[in-house]
Amino acid sequence: MSDFAQLAQLVFQGNAASVKEKTQSMLDNGADPFAIISDGLLAGMDIVSPKFKAGEMYVPEVMMCARALGEGMKLVKPLIAGQETAVTKTIVIGTVAGDLHDIGKNLVVMILESGGFNVVDLGVDVSPAKFVEAIQEHNAQVVGLSALLTTTMLNMKGTIDLIAEAGLRDRVKVMIGGAPVSQNFADEIGADGYCADAMAAKDMAKGFLN
Ligand code: B1M
């Protein structure tokens, strides 16, 4: 099995320490950082994604895989800084105002990072104004809104409205997710799409940006 295939397997196994060790040894041996990302780290997540979608893997396992991948990304990212890759595409994400739930959102962040995006995570209880500020500051192309409460999901609309008032709506795509929301709700509030889970968020962001 090639080094790249071994690295992919370690990501799939969620073995963070071994992913870190293997990535470093591949870099020390002169492997191309871009190939490490695409043929090793992301290839590992590509094994995970269909299994998660098919219900053969569960959230804690996927989080372990994403964390393991993150350990490798930490070593490789500085080496590709400033070069033209998917990493130059920026997504601002947060849990909307009044809502403190972040387990699902954190999973989405990890999966988006594993997809090669630069993700600016604003955390929880994020006001519409803070989203607008972050889109401007980071020149984001996509905004991700998360909500877990039937009360706070209404703040998604307020956020989208303020993005429009700030004149940024044509510049950013808005995707939403969280247990109480749906595609119908996304249509109702003028979002560009609804993601049922973290993998769907990665696919949607890729669709928006490629
Ligand atoms: Co809360 N809570 N909670 N809670 N909590 C729920 C959501 C609830 C359904 C439980 C219940 O009553 N059955 C209920 C909401 C009811 C409703 O609104 N209809 C509820 C309530 C009522 C509350 C409080 C009001 C309780 C209280 O204080 N009386 C309170 C509110 C606090 C606040 O936010 N202001 C509260 C507090 C908490 C804790 C702090 C204890 C804790 C949160 C800890 C944390 O997040 N750090 C908590 C938890 C853990 C839950 C449950 C049990 C689990 C949520 C979770 O993490 N799921 C939840 C019950 C449930 O959902 N079954 C519940 C796992 C996670 C991986 O899934 O978040 O759905 P999920 O994310 C998925 C997708 O939805 C999607 O991808 C993720 C991964 O696949 N997704 C996105 C999510 N965000 C996305 C963004 C995207 C794309 C996809 O961007 C584009």
PDB file of C-alpha atoms and ligand atoms in Angstrom:
ATOM      1  CA  MET A   1       0.000   0.000   0.000  1.00  0.00           C
ATOM      2  CA  SER A   2       1.382   3.467  -0.916  1.00  0.00           C
ATOM      3  CA  ASP A   3       2.128   6.096   1.731  1.00  0.00           C
ATOM      4  CA  PHE A   4      -0.884   8.092   0.487  1.00  0.00           C
ATOM      5  CA  ALA A   5      -3.220   5.100   0.813  1.00  0.00           C
ATOM      6  CA  GLN A   6      -1.837   4.399   4.297  1.00  0.00           C
ATOM      7  CA  LEU A   7      -2.459   8.011   5.312  1.00  0.00           C
ATOM      8  CA  ALA A   8      -6.023   7.805   3.965  1.00  0.00           C
ATOM      9  CA  GLN A   9      -6.613   4.642   6.009  1.00  0.00           C
ATOM     10  CA  LEU A  10      -5.311   6.326   9.178  1.00  0.00           C
ATOM     11  CA  VAL A  11      -7.741   9.215   8.643  1.00  0.00           C
ATOM     12  CA  PHE A  12     -10.558   6.718   8.103  1.00  0.00           C
ATOM     13  CA  GLN A  13      -9.539   4.986  11.362  1.00  0.00           C
ATOM     14  CA  GLY A  14      -9.653   8.352  13.176  1.00  0.00           C
ATOM     15  CA  ASN A  15      -6.122   7.808  14.468  1.00  0.00           C
ATOM     16  CA  ALA A  16      -4.982  11.403  15.078  1.00  0.00           C
ATOM     17  CA  ALA A  17      -1.532  10.605  16.510  1.00  0.00           C
ATOM     18  CA  SER A  18      -0.635   8.285  13.633  1.00  0.00           C
ATOM     19  CA  VAL A  19      -1.961  10.736  11.021  1.00  0.00           C
ATOM     20  CA  LYS A  20       0.278  13.430  12.521  1.00  0.00           C
ATOM     21  CA  GLU A  21       3.288  11.102  12.547  1.00  0.00           C
ATOM     22  CA  LYS A  22       2.682   9.781   9.022  1.00  0.00           C
ATOM     23  CA  THR A  23       2.111  13.263   7.556  1.00  0.00           C
ATOM     24  CA  GLN A  24       5.334  14.528   9.120  1.00  0.00           C
ATOM     25  CA  SER A  25       7.337  11.555   7.873  1.00  0.00           C
ATOM     26  CA  MET A  26       5.930  11.990   4.336  1.00  0.00           C
ATOM     27  CA  LEU A  27       6.851  15.679   4.404  1.00  0.00           C
ATOM     28  CA  ASP A  28      10.334  14.814   5.683  1.00  0.00           C
ATOM     29  CA  ASN A  29      10.683  12.399   2.756  1.00  0.00           C
ATOM     30  CA  GLY A  30       9.786  15.137   0.277  1.00  0.00           C
ATOM     31  CA  ALA A  31       6.149  14.314  -0.532  1.00  0.00           C
ATOM     32  CA  ASP A  32       4.223  17.135  -2.245  1.00  0.00           C
ATOM     33  CA  PRO A  33       1.976  18.912   0.323  1.00  0.00           C
ATOM     34  CA  PHE A  34      -0.875  19.204  -2.218  1.00  0.00           C
ATOM     35  CA  ALA A  35      -0.725  15.460  -2.905  1.00  0.00           C
ATOM     36  CA  ILE A  36      -0.716  14.783   0.846  1.00  0.00           C
ATOM     37  CA  ILE A  37      -3.959  16.791   1.118  1.00  0.00           C
ATOM     38  CA  SER A  38      -5.754  15.403  -1.929  1.00  0.00           C
ATOM     39  CA  ASP A  39      -4.462  11.820  -2.126  1.00  0.00           C
ATOM     40  CA  GLY A  40      -3.995  11.184   1.598  1.00  0.00           C
ATOM     41  CA  LEU A  41      -6.003  13.350   3.992  1.00  0.00           C
ATOM     42  CA  LEU A  42      -9.045  14.115   1.814  1.00  0.00           C
ATOM     43  CA  ALA A  43      -8.965  10.630   0.292  1.00  0.00           C
ATOM     44  CA  GLY A  44      -9.452   9.322   3.844  1.00  0.00           C
ATOM     45  CA  MET A  45     -12.511  11.529   4.295  1.00  0.00           C
ATOM     46  CA  ASP A  46     -13.803  10.298   0.933  1.00  0.00           C
ATOM     47  CA  ILE A  47     -13.936   6.801   2.460  1.00  0.00           C
ATOM     48  CA  VAL A  48     -15.835   8.189   5.459  1.00  0.00           C
ATOM     49  CA  SER A  49     -18.428  10.345   3.623  1.00  0.00           C
ATOM     50  CA  PRO A  50     -20.460   7.620   1.883  1.00  0.00           C
ATOM     51  CA  LYS A  51     -20.368   5.437   5.009  1.00  0.00           C
ATOM     52  CA  PHE A  52     -21.753   8.320   7.094  1.00  0.00           C
ATOM     53  CA  LYS A  53     -24.442   9.039   4.519  1.00  0.00           C
ATOM     54  CA  ALA A  54     -25.395   5.350   4.471  1.00  0.00           C
ATOM     55  CA  GLY A  55     -25.667   5.231   8.261  1.00  0.00           C
ATOM     56  CA  GLU A  56     -22.680   2.860   8.548  1.00  0.00           C
ATOM     57  CA  MET A  57     -20.694   5.407  10.574  1.00  0.00           C
ATOM     58  CA  TYR A  58     -21.937   7.668  13.341  1.00  0.00           C
ATOM     59  CA  VAL A  59     -21.251  11.241  14.455  1.00  0.00           C
ATOM     60  CA  PRO A  60     -18.567  10.473  17.113  1.00  0.00           C
ATOM     61  CA  GLU A  61     -16.607   8.340  14.627  1.00  0.00           C
ATOM     62  CA  VAL A  62     -16.847  11.018  11.940  1.00  0.00           C
ATOM     63  CA  MET A  63     -15.650  13.637  14.429  1.00  0.00           C
ATOM     64  CA  MET A  64     -12.636  11.440  15.228  1.00  0.00           C
ATOM     65  CA  CYS A  65     -11.814  11.109  11.510  1.00  0.00           C
ATOM     66  CA  ALA A  66     -12.196  14.859  11.020  1.00  0.00           C
ATOM     67  CA  ARG A  67      -9.953  15.551  14.032  1.00  0.00           C
ATOM     68  CA  ALA A  68      -7.339  13.114  12.746  1.00  0.00           C
ATOM     69  CA  LEU A  69      -7.444  14.835   9.363  1.00  0.00           C
ATOM     70  CA  GLY A  70      -7.090  18.190  11.128  1.00  0.00           C
ATOM     71  CA  GLU A  71      -3.812  17.064  12.710  1.00  0.00           C
ATOM     72  CA  GLY A  72      -2.391  16.410   9.259  1.00  0.00           C
ATOM     73  CA  MET A  73      -3.790  19.663   7.866  1.00  0.00           C
ATOM     74  CA  LYS A  74      -2.077  21.640  10.641  1.00  0.00           C
ATOM     75  CA  LEU A  75       1.318  20.393   9.399  1.00  0.00           C
ATOM     76  CA  VAL A  76       0.598  20.902   5.707  1.00  0.00           C
ATOM     77  CA  LYS A  77      -1.339  24.216   5.721  1.00  0.00           C
ATOM     78  CA  PRO A  78       1.668  26.494   6.442  1.00  0.00           C
ATOM     79  CA  LEU A  79       3.518  24.964   3.493  1.00  0.00           C
ATOM     80  CA  ILE A  80       0.811  25.879   0.995  1.00  0.00           C
ATOM     81  CA  ALA A  81       0.022  29.344   2.380  1.00  0.00           C
ATOM     82  CA  GLY A  82      -0.418  31.913  -0.390  1.00  0.00           C
ATOM     83  CA  GLN A  83      -0.811  29.314  -3.124  1.00  0.00           C
ATOM     84  CA  GLU A  84      -4.007  29.042  -5.162  1.00  0.00           C
ATOM     85  CA  THR A  85      -6.086  26.161  -3.777  1.00  0.00           C
ATOM     86  CA  ALA A  86      -9.582  25.553  -2.485  1.00  0.00           C
ATOM     87  CA  VAL A  87      -8.169  26.827   0.826  1.00  0.00           C
ATOM     88  CA  THR A  88      -8.405  30.376  -0.605  1.00  0.00           C
ATOM     89  CA  LYS A  89     -12.221  30.043  -0.566  1.00  0.00           C
ATOM     90  CA  THR A  90     -13.594  31.361   2.692  1.00  0.00           C
ATOM     91  CA  ILE A  91     -16.709  30.282   4.555  1.00  0.00           C
ATOM     92  CA  VAL A  92     -17.961  32.193   7.595  1.00  0.00           C
ATOM     93  CA  ILE A  93     -20.044  30.027   9.903  1.00  0.00           C
ATOM     94  CA  GLY A  94     -21.757  30.339  13.266  1.00  0.00           C
ATOM     95  CA  THR A  95     -24.715  29.398  15.420  1.00  0.00           C
ATOM     96  CA  VAL A  96     -27.259  32.197  15.225  1.00  0.00           C
ATOM     97  CA  ALA A  97     -28.193  34.692  17.948  1.00  0.00           C
ATOM     98  CA  GLY A  98     -29.670  33.241  21.121  1.00  0.00           C
ATOM     99  CA  ASP A  99     -28.529  29.697  20.375  1.00  0.00           C
ATOM    100  CA  LEU A 100     -25.714  27.977  22.269  1.00  0.00           C
ATOM    101  CA  HIS A 101     -25.734  24.596  20.506  1.00  0.00           C
ATOM    102  CA  ASP A 102     -22.448  23.972  18.731  1.00  0.00           C
ATOM    103  CA  ILE A 103     -21.781  20.236  18.489  1.00  0.00           C
ATOM    104  CA  GLY A 104     -23.292  19.921  15.003  1.00  0.00           C
ATOM    105  CA  LYS A 105     -21.824  23.235  13.852  1.00  0.00           C
ATOM    106  CA  ASN A 106     -18.355  22.150  15.032  1.00  0.00           C
ATOM    107  CA  LEU A 107     -18.703  18.962  13.050  1.00  0.00           C
ATOM    108  CA  VAL A 108     -19.666  20.988   9.979  1.00  0.00           C
ATOM    109  CA  VAL A 109     -16.581  23.210  10.510  1.00  0.00           C
ATOM    110  CA  MET A 110     -14.279  20.201  10.645  1.00  0.00           C
ATOM    111  CA  ILE A 111     -15.789  18.607   7.568  1.00  0.00           C
ATOM    112  CA  LEU A 112     -15.619  21.886   5.626  1.00  0.00           C
ATOM    113  CA  GLU A 113     -11.956  22.263   6.634  1.00  0.00           C
ATOM    114  CA  SER A 114     -11.409  18.697   5.534  1.00  0.00           C
ATOM    115  CA  GLY A 115     -12.847  19.769   2.166  1.00  0.00           C
ATOM    116  CA  GLY A 116     -10.012  22.287   1.860  1.00  0.00           C
ATOM    117  CA  PHE A 117     -11.981  25.446   2.701  1.00  0.00           C
ATOM    118  CA  ASN A 118     -10.753  28.277   4.877  1.00  0.00           C
ATOM    119  CA  VAL A 119     -13.411  28.350   7.612  1.00  0.00           C
ATOM    120  CA  VAL A 120     -13.948  31.317   9.931  1.00  0.00           C
ATOM    121  CA  ASP A 121     -15.884  29.956  12.904  1.00  0.00           C
ATOM    122  CA  LEU A 122     -17.689  32.742  14.779  1.00  0.00           C
ATOM    123  CA  GLY A 123     -18.875  30.382  17.539  1.00  0.00           C
ATOM    124  CA  VAL A 124     -22.317  30.485  19.132  1.00  0.00           C
ATOM    125  CA  ASP A 125     -24.941  33.186  19.785  1.00  0.00           C
ATOM    126  CA  VAL A 126     -23.717  35.168  16.798  1.00  0.00           C
ATOM    127  CA  SER A 127     -25.607  38.377  16.069  1.00  0.00           C
ATOM    128  CA  PRO A 128     -26.573  39.335  12.500  1.00  0.00           C
ATOM    129  CA  ALA A 129     -24.195  42.320  12.743  1.00  0.00           C
ATOM    130  CA  LYS A 130     -21.279  40.038  13.635  1.00  0.00           C
ATOM    131  CA  PHE A 131     -21.983  37.852  10.581  1.00  0.00           C
ATOM    132  CA  VAL A 132     -22.006  40.947   8.351  1.00  0.00           C
ATOM    133  CA  GLU A 133     -18.769  42.236   9.876  1.00  0.00           C
ATOM    134  CA  ALA A 134     -17.059  38.872   9.375  1.00  0.00           C
ATOM    135  CA  ILE A 135     -18.183  38.549   5.724  1.00  0.00           C
ATOM    136  CA  GLN A 136     -16.631  41.954   5.031  1.00  0.00           C
ATOM    137  CA  GLU A 137     -13.483  41.365   7.065  1.00  0.00           C
ATOM    138  CA  HIS A 138     -12.719  37.941   5.565  1.00  0.00           C
ATOM    139  CA  ASN A 139     -14.155  38.570   2.102  1.00  0.00           C
ATOM    140  CA  ALA A 140     -16.191  35.366   2.463  1.00  0.00           C
ATOM    141  CA  GLN A 141     -17.918  33.670  -0.470  1.00  0.00           C
ATOM    142  CA  VAL A 142     -20.241  31.489   1.646  1.00  0.00           C
ATOM    143  CA  VAL A 143     -22.022  31.925   4.988  1.00  0.00           C
ATOM    144  CA  GLY A 144     -23.232  28.962   7.044  1.00  0.00           C
ATOM    145  CA  LEU A 145     -25.932  29.466   9.677  1.00  0.00           C
ATOM    146  CA  SER A 146     -26.729  26.846  12.312  1.00  0.00           C
ATOM    147  CA  ALA A 147     -29.732  26.727  14.685  1.00  0.00           C
ATOM    148  CA  LEU A 148     -31.061  23.974  16.945  1.00  0.00           C
ATOM    149  CA  LEU A 149     -34.049  25.718  18.481  1.00  0.00           C
ATOM    150  CA  THR A 150     -37.409  26.474  16.920  1.00  0.00           C
ATOM    151  CA  THR A 151     -37.153  29.912  18.524  1.00  0.00           C
ATOM    152  CA  THR A 152     -33.652  30.799  17.265  1.00  0.00           C
ATOM    153  CA  MET A 153     -34.158  29.457  13.728  1.00  0.00           C
ATOM    154  CA  LEU A 154     -36.160  32.654  13.185  1.00  0.00           C
ATOM    155  CA  ASN A 155     -32.943  34.621  13.700  1.00  0.00           C
ATOM    156  CA  MET A 156     -31.613  33.082  10.490  1.00  0.00           C
ATOM    157  CA  LYS A 157     -33.999  35.313   8.557  1.00  0.00           C
ATOM    158  CA  GLY A 158     -32.859  38.386  10.483  1.00  0.00           C
ATOM    159  CA  THR A 159     -29.267  37.503   9.614  1.00  0.00           C
ATOM    160  CA  ILE A 160     -30.020  37.066   5.911  1.00  0.00           C
ATOM    161  CA  ASP A 161     -31.998  40.327   5.888  1.00  0.00           C
ATOM    162  CA  LEU A 162     -29.100  42.249   7.426  1.00  0.00           C
ATOM    163  CA  ILE A 163     -26.646  40.695   4.943  1.00  0.00           C
ATOM    164  CA  ALA A 164     -28.939  42.014   2.172  1.00  0.00           C
ATOM    165  CA  GLU A 165     -29.261  45.442   3.822  1.00  0.00           C
ATOM    166  CA  ALA A 166     -25.461  45.653   3.946  1.00  0.00           C
ATOM    167  CA  GLY A 167     -25.405  45.134   0.165  1.00  0.00           C
ATOM    168  CA  LEU A 168     -23.597  41.780   0.454  1.00  0.00           C
ATOM    169  CA  ARG A 169     -26.329  39.370  -0.613  1.00  0.00           C
ATOM    170  CA  ASP A 170     -25.156  39.132  -4.243  1.00  0.00           C
ATOM    171  CA  ARG A 171     -21.621  38.378  -3.067  1.00  0.00           C
ATOM    172  CA  VAL A 172     -22.306  35.488  -0.677  1.00  0.00           C
ATOM    173  CA  LYS A 173     -24.210  32.254  -0.807  1.00  0.00           C
ATOM    174  CA  VAL A 174     -26.094  31.396   2.382  1.00  0.00           C
ATOM    175  CA  MET A 175     -26.525  27.803   3.535  1.00  0.00           C
ATOM    176  CA  ILE A 176     -28.417  26.796   6.653  1.00  0.00           C
ATOM    177  CA  GLY A 177     -28.558  23.693   8.828  1.00  0.00           C
ATOM    178  CA  GLY A 178     -29.710  22.334  12.175  1.00  0.00           C
ATOM    179  CA  ALA A 179     -32.341  19.907  13.410  1.00  0.00           C
ATOM    180  CA  PRO A 180     -35.436  22.167  13.183  1.00  0.00           C
ATOM    181  CA  VAL A 181     -34.764  23.647   9.729  1.00  0.00           C
ATOM    182  CA  SER A 182     -35.626  22.296   6.284  1.00  0.00           C
ATOM    183  CA  GLN A 183     -35.397  23.096   2.584  1.00  0.00           C
ATOM    184  CA  ASN A 184     -38.882  24.661   2.795  1.00  0.00           C
ATOM    185  CA  PHE A 185     -37.701  26.930   5.581  1.00  0.00           C
ATOM    186  CA  ALA A 186     -34.573  27.817   3.596  1.00  0.00           C
ATOM    187  CA  ASP A 187     -36.775  28.829   0.653  1.00  0.00           C
ATOM    188  CA  GLU A 188     -39.059  30.816   2.942  1.00  0.00           C
ATOM    189  CA  ILE A 189     -36.260  32.940   4.431  1.00  0.00           C
ATOM    190  CA  GLY A 190     -34.315  33.400   1.203  1.00  0.00           C
ATOM    191  CA  ALA A 191     -31.329  31.144   1.943  1.00  0.00           C
ATOM    192  CA  ASP A 192     -29.544  29.519  -0.997  1.00  0.00           C
ATOM    193  CA  GLY A 193     -29.754  26.023   0.437  1.00  0.00           C
ATOM    194  CA  TYR A 194     -30.439  23.681   3.349  1.00  0.00           C
ATOM    195  CA  CYS A 195     -27.922  21.028   4.461  1.00  0.00           C
ATOM    196  CA  ALA A 196     -29.177  18.013   6.371  1.00  0.00           C
ATOM    197  CA  ASP A 197     -25.715  17.179   7.684  1.00  0.00           C
ATOM    198  CA  ALA A 198     -22.044  18.073   7.589  1.00  0.00           C
ATOM    199  CA  MET A 199     -21.290  16.096   4.430  1.00  0.00           C
ATOM    200  CA  ALA A 200     -24.155  17.843   2.637  1.00  0.00           C
ATOM    201  CA  ALA A 201     -22.670  21.180   3.757  1.00  0.00           C
ATOM    202  CA  LYS A 202     -19.328  20.262   2.199  1.00  0.00           C
ATOM    203  CA  ASP A 203     -20.999  19.170  -1.050  1.00  0.00           C
ATOM    204  CA  MET A 204     -23.103  22.336  -1.166  1.00  0.00           C
ATOM    205  CA  ALA A 205     -20.115  24.610  -0.537  1.00  0.00           C
ATOM    206  CA  LYS A 206     -18.207  22.828  -3.301  1.00  0.00           C
ATOM    207  CA  GLY A 207     -21.180  23.299  -5.620  1.00  0.00           C
ATOM    208  CA  PHE A 208     -21.313  27.026  -4.797  1.00  0.00           C
ATOM    209  CA  LEU A 209     -17.606  27.606  -5.261  1.00  0.00           C
ATOM    210  CA  ASN A 210     -16.457  25.358  -8.082  1.00  0.00           C
TER     211      ASN A 210
HETATM  212 CO1  B1M B   1     -30.536  21.616  23.713  1.00  0.00          CO
HETATM  213  N1  B1M B   1     -32.265  21.396  22.843  1.00  0.00           N
HETATM  214  N2  B1M B   1     -31.264  23.067  24.781  1.00  0.00           N
HETATM  215  N3  B1M B   1     -28.848  21.572  24.647  1.00  0.00           N
HETATM  216  N4  B1M B   1     -30.199  19.990  22.890  1.00  0.00           N
HETATM  217  C1  B1M B   1     -32.344  20.423  21.786  1.00  0.00           C
HETATM  218  C2  B1M B   1     -32.021  21.060  20.433  1.00  0.00           C
HETATM  219  C3  B1M B   1     -33.812  19.883  21.865  1.00  0.00           C
HETATM  220  C4  B1M B   1     -34.401  19.343  20.562  1.00  0.00           C
HETATM  221  C5  B1M B   1     -33.911  18.851  23.016  1.00  0.00           C
HETATM  222  C6  B1M B   1     -35.334  18.410  23.264  1.00  0.00           C
HETATM  223  O1  B1M B   1     -36.066  19.053  23.925  1.00  0.00           O
HETATM  224  N5  B1M B   1     -35.737  17.316  22.731  1.00  0.00           N
HETATM  225  C7  B1M B   1     -34.529  21.182  22.374  1.00  0.00           C
HETATM  226  C8  B1M B   1     -35.049  22.108  21.301  1.00  0.00           C
HETATM  227  C9  B1M B   1     -36.560  22.077  21.189  1.00  0.00           C
HETATM  228  C10 B1M B   1     -37.043  23.027  20.161  1.00  0.00           C
HETATM  229  O2  B1M B   1     -36.602  24.110  19.957  1.00  0.00           O
HETATM  230  N6  B1M B   1     -38.046  22.548  19.460  1.00  0.00           N
HETATM  231  C11 B1M B   1     -33.442  21.815  23.212  1.00  0.00           C
HETATM  232  C12 B1M B   1     -33.654  22.765  24.230  1.00  0.00           C
HETATM  233  C13 B1M B   1     -35.098  23.073  24.556  1.00  0.00           C
HETATM  234  C14 B1M B   1     -32.605  23.384  24.922  1.00  0.00           C
HETATM  235  C15 B1M B   1     -32.701  24.440  26.017  1.00  0.00           C
HETATM  236  C16 B1M B   1     -33.739  25.536  25.788  1.00  0.00           C
HETATM  237  C17 B1M B   1     -32.940  23.673  27.321  1.00  0.00           C
HETATM  238  C18 B1M B   1     -33.164  24.561  28.522  1.00  0.00           C
HETATM  239  O3  B1M B   1     -32.283  25.252  28.957  1.00  0.00           O
HETATM  240  N7  B1M B   1     -34.388  24.528  28.986  1.00  0.00           N
HETATM  241  C19 B1M B   1     -31.276  25.019  26.061  1.00  0.00           C
HETATM  242  C20 B1M B   1     -31.115  26.191  25.105  1.00  0.00           C
HETATM  243  C21 B1M B   1     -29.786  26.877  25.265  1.00  0.00           C
HETATM  244  C22 B1M B   1     -29.571  27.866  24.137  1.00  0.00           C
HETATM  245  O4  B1M B   1     -29.138  27.477  23.094  1.00  0.00           O
HETATM  246  N8  B1M B   1     -29.911  29.124  24.365  1.00  0.00           N
HETATM  247  C23 B1M B   1     -30.504  23.840  25.576  1.00  0.00           C
HETATM  248  C24 B1M B   1     -29.195  23.577  25.965  1.00  0.00           C
HETATM  249  C25 B1M B   1     -28.465  22.482  25.560  1.00  0.00           C
HETATM  250  C26 B1M B   1     -27.097  22.107  26.120  1.00  0.00           C
HETATM  251  C27 B1M B   1     -26.215  23.315  26.458  1.00  0.00           C
HETATM  252  C28 B1M B   1     -27.312  21.283  27.361  1.00  0.00           C
HETATM  253  C29 B1M B   1     -26.541  21.159  25.015  1.00  0.00           C
HETATM  254  C30 B1M B   1     -25.740  21.881  23.949  1.00  0.00           C
HETATM  255  C31 B1M B   1     -24.250  21.669  24.118  1.00  0.00           C
HETATM  256  C32 B1M B   1     -23.499  22.193  22.937  1.00  0.00           C
HETATM  257  O5  B1M B   1     -23.964  22.210  21.820  1.00  0.00           O
HETATM  258  N9  B1M B   1     -22.285  22.591  23.210  1.00  0.00           N
HETATM  259  C33 B1M B   1     -27.837  20.683  24.376  1.00  0.00           C
HETATM  260  C34 B1M B   1     -27.930  19.516  23.561  1.00  0.00           C
HETATM  261  C35 B1M B   1     -26.690  18.652  23.498  1.00  0.00           C
HETATM  262  C36 B1M B   1     -29.105  19.175  22.867  1.00  0.00           C
HETATM  263  C37 B1M B   1     -29.416  17.887  22.077  1.00  0.00           C
HETATM  264  C38 B1M B   1     -29.638  16.801  23.113  1.00  0.00           C
HETATM  265  C39 B1M B   1     -28.385  17.400  21.092  1.00  0.00           C
HETATM  266  C40 B1M B   1     -27.970  18.410  20.013  1.00  0.00           C
HETATM  267  C41 B1M B   1     -26.760  17.880  19.297  1.00  0.00           C
HETATM  268  O6  B1M B   1     -25.645  18.276  19.608  1.00  0.00           O
HETATM  269  N10 B1M B   1     -26.956  16.944  18.347  1.00  0.00           N
HETATM  270  C42 B1M B   1     -30.736  18.301  21.316  1.00  0.00           C
HETATM  271  C43 B1M B   1     -31.666  17.135  21.081  1.00  0.00           C
HETATM  272  C44 B1M B   1     -31.551  16.610  19.675  1.00  0.00           C
HETATM  273  O7  B1M B   1     -31.177  17.289  18.750  1.00  0.00           O
HETATM  274  N11 B1M B   1     -31.930  15.389  19.544  1.00  0.00           N
HETATM  275  C45 B1M B   1     -31.185  19.503  22.044  1.00  0.00           C
HETATM  276  C46 B1M B   1     -25.863  16.266  17.634  1.00  0.00           C
HETATM  277  C47 B1M B   1     -25.427  17.127  16.424  1.00  0.00           C
HETATM  278  C48 B1M B   1     -24.285  16.425  15.710  1.00  0.00           C
HETATM  279  O8  B1M B   1     -26.523  17.224  15.535  1.00  0.00           O
HETATM  280  O9  B1M B   1     -26.785  19.699  15.962  1.00  0.00           O
HETATM  281  O10 B1M B   1     -28.462  18.445  14.539  1.00  0.00           O
HETATM  282  P1  B1M B   1     -27.071  18.617  15.002  1.00  0.00           P
HETATM  283  O11 B1M B   1     -26.159  18.943  13.726  1.00  0.00           O
HETATM  284  C49 B1M B   1     -26.181  18.190  12.528  1.00  0.00           C
HETATM  285  C50 B1M B   1     -27.187  18.696  11.488  1.00  0.00           C
HETATM  286  O12 B1M B   1     -28.310  19.344  12.046  1.00  0.00           O
HETATM  287  C51 B1M B   1     -26.381  19.570  10.572  1.00  0.00           C
HETATM  288  O13 B1M B   1     -25.125  18.933  10.572  1.00  0.00           O
HETATM  289  C52 B1M B   1     -24.841  18.437  11.889  1.00  0.00           C
HETATM  290  C53 B1M B   1     -23.960  17.223  11.775  1.00  0.00           C
HETATM  291  O14 B1M B   1     -24.427  16.281  10.863  1.00  0.00           O
HETATM  292  N12 B1M B   1     -26.140  20.975  10.899  1.00  0.00           N
HETATM  293  C54 B1M B   1     -25.707  21.835   9.948  1.00  0.00           C
HETATM  294  C55 B1M B   1     -26.187  21.646  12.067  1.00  0.00           C
HETATM  295  N13 B1M B   1     -25.816  22.907  11.913  1.00  0.00           N
HETATM  296  C56 B1M B   1     -25.499  23.062  10.605  1.00  0.00           C
HETATM  297  C57 B1M B   1     -25.048  24.181   9.921  1.00  0.00           C
HETATM  298  C58 B1M B   1     -24.824  24.071   8.582  1.00  0.00           C
HETATM  299  C59 B1M B   1     -25.036  22.861   7.901  1.00  0.00           C
HETATM  300  C60 B1M B   1     -25.468  21.713   8.577  1.00  0.00           C
HETATM  301  O15 B1M B   1     -24.351  25.170   7.977  1.00  0.00           O
HETATM  302  C61 B1M B   1     -24.655  25.421   6.759  1.00  0.00           C
END
